[in-house]
Amino acid sequence: MRRAAVLAVALGLLAPGAVSAPAATPKILVFTKTTGFRHASIPAAVQAVTTLGARNGFTVDATEDAGKFTDANLGGYDAVVFLLTTGDVLDDSQQAAFQRYVHAGHGWVGVHSASDTEYDWPWYGGLVGAYFRDHPAVQPATLDVADPRNGLPAKWMRTDEWYNFQSNPRPSVHVLATIEESSYDGGGMGSDHPIAWWHDYDGGRAWYTAGGHTDEAWSEPLFLTHVLSGIEYAIGPQSTPAAKPRISELRAVVKARRVSVTVRYSGCDACKGELRIGTTRTHLHTSGGVATGRSPRLALGHARAVVLLTGPGVRLTATRPVVIR
């Protein structure tokens, strides 16, 4: 998921550059607390998400401990998954910490009964998009996938427990899939029945699917592909860490008792440059990772050219011997 870059050292004059440190592996918190109905599929679901992480470059911590919802602890995660939660699972302080977490730009995934959770918390209702109302028996049905990708077909036939919701979330979310009520018994929302969606919410990202009731769902390749896409959306884009400030090249040319230097550097866009030879000081022009300048006429003899680049929290130097002639 990440790439590190190595900067070459020119002319062998400078100390070897370090490989930029790889960005940290994304980490998600899977939360499975229930105070209402408890799904027998929770162990299979946790195992499946853990395996998805191992195969796709993110790590998974699973918990039913609402005490994990503190600013300090949540700050260590790229996304939080409410996996088959039900009922009132967070107290007021935990809710506040979770709201701050999302507002800071993090992501949330809700699976199945995550919409049967926290009915008395309006902010959460906005996060999930719609609350659960009721459902018929587990049965096969046909889903219409609005944006077929990642191997999902435009017509997706699968078996699950199909939720009816208290409201249609479409006005405030991007619908990923709807269910054809004519393909099963017990639909209660009419011709537009969203079953999976995503949206940006209060500074963060939220993704929800109503699937995942049965054990079998968690060994179904297409459903796992669907859940993985939600987790990756919630994690968000992972930026490559900035390169460590360094000088990668220093060239010095002596002509008519003047020393001209060209310096290549990285990781210090605001750096200012100076060339020092003996007691002389010459300002260098810096732009786009290159610093250039030329000294005044110098006394004949051996000397040392010293380049100094400075910026906020940065001090870089490079030297090489020169013969003034």
PDB file of C-alpha atoms in Angstrom, residues 143-149 152-156 170 174-179 195-198 226:
ATOM      1  CA  LEU A 143     -29.520  -6.581  -5.366  1.00  0.00           C
ATOM      2  CA  ASP A 144     -29.008  -3.883  -7.961  1.00  0.00           C
ATOM      3  CA  VAL A 145     -25.457  -2.581  -7.612  1.00  0.00           C
ATOM      4  CA  ALA A 146     -25.325   1.089  -8.586  1.00  0.00           C
ATOM      5  CA  ASP A 147     -21.564   1.168  -9.213  1.00  0.00           C
ATOM      6  CA  PRO A 148     -20.402  -2.348 -10.117  1.00  0.00           C
ATOM      7  CA  ARG A 149     -16.703  -2.709  -9.380  1.00  0.00           C
ATOM      8  CA  LEU A 152     -19.417  -7.149  -7.856  1.00  0.00           C
ATOM      9  CA  PRO A 153     -22.004  -7.805 -10.578  1.00  0.00           C
ATOM     10  CA  ALA A 154     -24.669  -5.285 -11.552  1.00  0.00           C
ATOM     11  CA  LYS A 155     -27.269  -7.896 -10.494  1.00  0.00           C
ATOM     12  CA  TRP A 156     -26.097  -9.542  -7.296  1.00  0.00           C
ATOM     13  CA  ARG A 170     -31.002   8.320  -0.167  1.00  0.00           C
ATOM     14  CA  HIS A 174     -24.571   7.800  -1.915  1.00  0.00           C
ATOM     15  CA  VAL A 175     -26.429   4.535  -2.455  1.00  0.00           C
ATOM     16  CA  LEU A 176     -24.232   1.590  -3.441  1.00  0.00           C
ATOM     17  CA  ALA A 177     -26.952  -1.029  -3.832  1.00  0.00           C
ATOM     18  CA  THR A 178     -30.715  -1.398  -3.648  1.00  0.00           C
ATOM     19  CA  ILE A 179     -32.757  -4.545  -3.199  1.00  0.00           C
ATOM     20  CA  ILE A 195     -29.350  -1.733   1.259  1.00  0.00           C
ATOM     21  CA  ALA A 196     -25.773  -0.343   1.245  1.00  0.00           C
ATOM     22  CA  TRP A 197     -24.428   3.207   1.060  1.00  0.00           C
ATOM     23  CA  TRP A 198     -21.660   5.649   1.973  1.00  0.00           C
ATOM     24  CA  HIS A 226     -18.037  -5.663  -0.513  1.00  0.00           C
TER      25      HIS A 226
END
